C-alpha positions as a Python dict, from the first residue, in 0.01 Angstrom:
ca = {
    (1, 'X'): (0, 0, 0),
    (2, 'X'): (-246, 304, -27),
    (3, 'X'): (-248, 548, -262),
    (4, 'X'): (-279, 890, -76),
    (5, 'X'): (-295, 1228, -265),
    (6, 'X'): (-19, 1436, -178),
    (7, 'X'): (-25, 1858, -220),
    (8, 'X'): (229, 2091, -81),
    (9, 'X'): (-12, 2427, -85),
    (10, 'X'): (241, 2685, 56),
    (11, 'X'): (97, 2958, 209),
    (12, 'X'): (-249, 2964, 277),
    (13, 'X'): (-541, 3148, 515),
    (14, 'X'): (-630, 2865, 741),
    (15, 'X'): (-999, 2945, 663),
    (16, 'X'): (-949, 2822, 236),
    (17, 'X'): (-764, 2510, 376),
    (18, 'X'): (-1046, 2435, 631),
    (19, 'X'): (-1309, 2491, 402),
    (20, 'X'): (-1158, 2268, 92),
    (21, 'X'): (-1104, 1921, 416),
    (22, 'X'): (-1472, 1999, 553),
    (23, 'X'): (-1581, 1990, 104),
    (24, 'X'): (-1313, 1634, 25),
    (25, 'X'): (-1470, 1511, 399),
    (26, 'X'): (-1807, 1557, 260),
    (27, 'X'): (-1786, 1407, -77),
    (28, 'X'): (-1630, 1100, 99),
    (29, 'X'): (-1947, 1114, 354),
    (30, 'X'): (-2183, 1149, 44),
    (31, 'X'): (-2034, 855, -94),
    (32, 'X'): (-2046, 586, 238),
    (33, 'X'): (-2427, 678, 215),
    (34, 'X'): (-2499, 601, -138),
    (35, 'X'): (-2328, 266, -87),
    (36, 'X'): (-2621, 222, 180),
    (37, 'X'): (-2888, 362, 18),
    (38, 'X'): (-2801, 296, -343),
    (39, 'X'): (-2539, 35, -365),
    (40, 'X'): (-2566, 31, -753),
    (41, 'X'): (-2526, 369, -818),
    (42, 'X'): (-2233, 424, -561),
    (43, 'X'): (-1996, 92, -789),
    (44, 'X'): (-1678, 193, -903),
    (45, 'X'): (-1716, 531, -676),
    (46, 'X'): (-1406, 565, -429),
    (47, 'X'): (-1307, 773, -121),
    (48, 'X'): (-1006, 962, -195),
    (49, 'X'): (-661, 958, 43),
    (50, 'X'): (-552, 1313, 68),
    (51, 'X'): (-234, 1498, 261),
    (52, 'X'): (-228, 1811, 226),
    (53, 'X'): (104, 2029, 381),
    (54, 'X'): (114, 2401, 427),
    (55, 'X'): (170, 2714, 569),
    (56, 'X'): (-97, 2956, 738),
    (57, 'X'): (-48, 3334, 790),
    (58, 'X'): (-37, 3425, 1181),
    (59, 'X'): (-377, 3245, 1304),
    (60, 'X'): (-533, 3108, 1640),
    (61, 'X'): (-770, 2816, 1611),
    (62, 'X'): (-965, 2708, 1872),
    (63, 'X'): (-1108, 2381, 1912),
    (64, 'X'): (-1476, 2256, 1987),
    (65, 'X'): (-1410, 2133, 2334),
    (66, 'X'): (-1191, 2433, 2385),
    (67, 'X'): (-1217, 2722, 2640),
    (68, 'X'): (-1196, 3102, 2563),
    (69, 'X'): (-1015, 3192, 2831),
    (70, 'X'): (-726, 3075, 2690),
    (71, 'X'): (-681, 3349, 2461),
    (72, 'X'): (-593, 3636, 2643),
    (73, 'X'): (-551, 3882, 2435),
    (74, 'X'): (-831, 4128, 2266),
    (75, 'X'): (-963, 4151, 1883),
    (76, 'X'): (-760, 4490, 1871),
    (77, 'X'): (-449, 4318, 1999),
    (78, 'X'): (-460, 4061, 1764),
    (79, 'X'): (-537, 4313, 1492),
    (80, 'X'): (-244, 4523, 1578),
    (81, 'X'): (-71, 4175, 1572),
    (82, 'X'): (-188, 4079, 1250),
    (83, 'X'): (-388, 3769, 1363),
    (84, 'X'): (-687, 3641, 1304),
    (85, 'X'): (-905, 3383, 1490),
    (86, 'X'): (-1111, 3095, 1392),
    (87, 'X'): (-1388, 2861, 1605),
    (88, 'X'): (-1325, 2551, 1480),
    (89, 'X'): (-1529, 2150, 1492),
    (90, 'X'): (-1120, 2003, 1571),
    (91, 'X'): (-1064, 1822, 1875),
    (92, 'X'): (-824, 1982, 2132),
    (93, 'X'): (-785, 2354, 2243),
    (94, 'X'): (-618, 2664, 2185),
    (95, 'X'): (-290, 2701, 1928),
    (96, 'X'): (-159, 2885, 1712),
    (97, 'X'): (-12, 2891, 1335),
    (98, 'X'): (227, 3088, 1176),
    (99, 'X'): (506, 3066, 958),
    (100, 'X'): (816, 2868, 1005),
    (101, 'X'): (568, 2554, 1099),
    (102, 'X'): (494, 2279, 899),
    (103, 'X'): (56, 2231, 963),
    (104, 'X'): (-53, 1920, 816),
    (105, 'X'): (-405, 1794, 673),
    (106, 'X'): (-449, 1420, 654),
    (107, 'X'): (-784, 1388, 487),
    (108, 'X'): (-803, 990, 488),
    (109, 'X'): (-1081, 742, 487),
    (110, 'X'): (-967, 509, 803),
    (111, 'X'): (-1169, 222, 685),
    (112, 'X'): (-841, 181, 395),
    (113, 'X'): (-632, 198, 774),
    (114, 'X'): (-731, 90, 1061),
    (115, 'X'): (-1051, 175, 1282),
    (116, 'X'): (-891, 338, 1592),
    (117, 'X'): (-875, 693, 1633),
    (118, 'X'): (-615, 631, 1865),
    (119, 'X'): (-384, 413, 1650),
    (120, 'X'): (-404, 739, 1388),
    (121, 'X'): (-324, 977, 1676),
    (122, 'X'): (-27, 759, 1774),
    (123, 'X'): (44, 724, 1409),
    (124, 'X'): (46, 1069, 1370),
    (125, 'X'): (301, 1117, 1662),
    (126, 'X'): (537, 851, 1547),
    (127, 'X'): (597, 1023, 1196),
    (128, 'X'): (641, 1349, 1383),
    (129, 'X'): (876, 1175, 1666),
    (130, 'X'): (1114, 1021, 1369),
    (131, 'X'): (1119, 1330, 1145),
    (132, 'X'): (1274, 1517, 1433),
    (133, 'X'): (1461, 1225, 1573),
    (134, 'X'): (1700, 1203, 1248),
    (135, 'X'): (1750, 1583, 1376),
    (136, 'X'): (1890, 1488, 1735),
    (137, 'X'): (1566, 1583, 1903),
    (138, 'X'): (1453, 1295, 2128),
    (139, 'X'): (1119, 1378, 2109),
    (140, 'X'): (808, 1145, 2298),
    (141, 'X'): (406, 1126, 2383),
    (142, 'X'): (297, 1274, 2768),
    (143, 'X'): (60, 1072, 2913),
    (144, 'X'): (-272, 1205, 2910),
    (145, 'X'): (-226, 1490, 2655),
    (146, 'X'): (-192, 1493, 2250),
    (147, 'X'): (93, 1551, 2092),
    (148, 'X'): (440, 1540, 2051),
    (149, 'X'): (711, 1645, 2383),
    (150, 'X'): (1053, 1741, 2448),
    (151, 'X'): (1174, 1580, 2800),
    (152, 'X'): (786, 1480, 2848),
    (153, 'X'): (918, 1272, 3219),
    (154, 'X'): (1012, 1576, 3334),
    (155, 'X'): (691, 1815, 3383),
    (156, 'X'): (953, 2064, 3529),
    (157, 'X'): (1111, 2074, 3193),
    (158, 'X'): (849, 1940, 2961),
    (159, 'X'): (758, 2152, 2657),
    (160, 'X'): (519, 2052, 2333),
    (161, 'X'): (726, 2126, 1977),
    (162, 'X'): (401, 2006, 1787),
    (163, 'X'): (20, 1990, 1892),
    (164, 'X'): (-252, 1788, 1693),
    (165, 'X'): (-616, 1802, 1650),
    (166, 'X'): (-843, 1621, 1483),
    (167, 'X'): (-1235, 1556, 1330),
    (168, 'X'): (-1338, 1203, 1279),
    (169, 'X'): (-1662, 1153, 1108),
    (170, 'X'): (-1822, 846, 995),
    (171, 'X'): (-1411, 713, 988),
    (172, 'X'): (-1271, 1027, 739),
    (173, 'X'): (-1041, 1263, 882),
    (174, 'X'): (-954, 1642, 856),
    (175, 'X'): (-737, 1872, 1032),
    (176, 'X'): (-393, 1748, 1194),
    (177, 'X'): (-116, 1838, 1326),
    (178, 'X'): (168, 2146, 1320),
    (179, 'X'): (536, 2080, 1386),
    (180, 'X'): (720, 2413, 1513),
    (181, 'X'): (1036, 2406, 1295),
    (182, 'X'): (1113, 2792, 1268),
    (183, 'X'): (840, 2926, 1409),
    (184, 'X'): (771, 3229, 1621),
    (185, 'X'): (738, 3076, 1984),
    (186, 'X'): (684, 3508, 2124),
    (187, 'X'): (290, 3396, 1956),
    (188, 'X'): (218, 3167, 2208),
    (189, 'X'): (300, 3418, 2495),
    (190, 'X'): (-99, 3543, 2392),
    (191, 'X'): (-272, 3212, 2449),
    (192, 'X'): (-273, 2916, 2665),
    (193, 'X'): (-143, 2661, 2429),
    (194, 'X'): (-398, 2347, 2413),
    (195, 'X'): (-518, 2479, 2678),
    (196, 'X'): (-203, 2370, 2915),
    (197, 'X'): (-110, 2622, 3168),
    (198, 'X'): (195, 2486, 3332),
    (199, 'X'): (401, 2301, 3013),
    (200, 'X'): (606, 2546, 2764),
    (201, 'X'): (631, 2518, 2397),
    (202, 'X'): (945, 2497, 2159),
    (203, 'X'): (1018, 2468, 1787),
    (204, 'X'): (1298, 2285, 1627),
    (205, 'X'): (1510, 2600, 1589),
    (206, 'X'): (1486, 2641, 1958),
    (207, 'X'): (1620, 2315, 2055),
    (208, 'X'): (1920, 2302, 1782),
    (209, 'X'): (1995, 2670, 1846),
    (210, 'X'): (1985, 2734, 1450),
    (211, 'X'): (1701, 2765, 1198),
    (212, 'X'): (1648, 2438, 998),
    (213, 'X'): (1617, 2377, 617),
    (214, 'X'): (1225, 2378, 612),
    (215, 'X'): (1162, 2186, 306),
    (216, 'X'): (1407, 1949, 451),
    (217, 'X'): (1207, 1854, 755),
    (218, 'X'): (916, 1867, 512),
    (219, 'X'): (1040, 1603, 288),
    (220, 'X'): (1202, 1408, 642),
    (221, 'X'): (801, 1402, 681),
    (222, 'X'): (681, 1258, 427),
    (223, 'X'): (931, 1027, 434),
    (224, 'X'): (819, 875, 782),
    (225, 'X'): (455, 918, 666),
    (226, 'X'): (500, 669, 450),
    (227, 'X'): (640, 429, 638),
    (228, 'X'): (384, 474, 975),
    (229, 'X'): (76, 443, 752),
    (230, 'X'): (210, 221, 447),
    (231, 'X'): (112, 464, 189),
    (232, 'X'): (250, 590, -120),
    (233, 'X'): (271, 927, -157),
    (234, 'X'): (119, 1097, -560),
    (235, 'X'): (197, 1410, -585),
    (236, 'X'): (-136, 1564, -717),
    (237, 'X'): (-96, 1950, -879),
}
């Protein structure tokens, strides 16, 4: 079992959460560099494993390989909606974060788990698939795309319930996933989500026809994260 420090950040501005992850990643990268350049000094220095969950105020984020054309509104319109915008260094294209959505940021050194980014992404997807499965929602993977989808085998009906995008440097990960629980899906109308034009988005609320208990969903997610990653979460205040 790998010990992982867990913290629920509550409602936090996107840039603040990003800065925090970058800082933790830098600390880990510095330790790895020191292990090579000055192994005696690095003795006893451990790279921390972290999992953060949070919710963001309305924000659109664009991945490093994304196209700005997938943002369909101008700055003035965004301001009127109360939405901010960030260009990020994660993979993937454009997505939306906002109230009613669970965002999870695992800041992990995969050398403590498995040095395989594909395995990492599939494992995150599996955590979400098992989480929504407990609510009677059948999630699946869509070939050629990341995230978790509903009716993935039916091109006319496939819709995304969880978006994913990560950055990995020397096996340390930042960014993560966003699961739509009780999310206002109207905000997705102003972007081309993940750059995919022929697929929709959905939420647990939309699939079930009723709002879900967000605290319970988060607890279910944490349980399956521990299972899939062989991790023991330690509450960190």
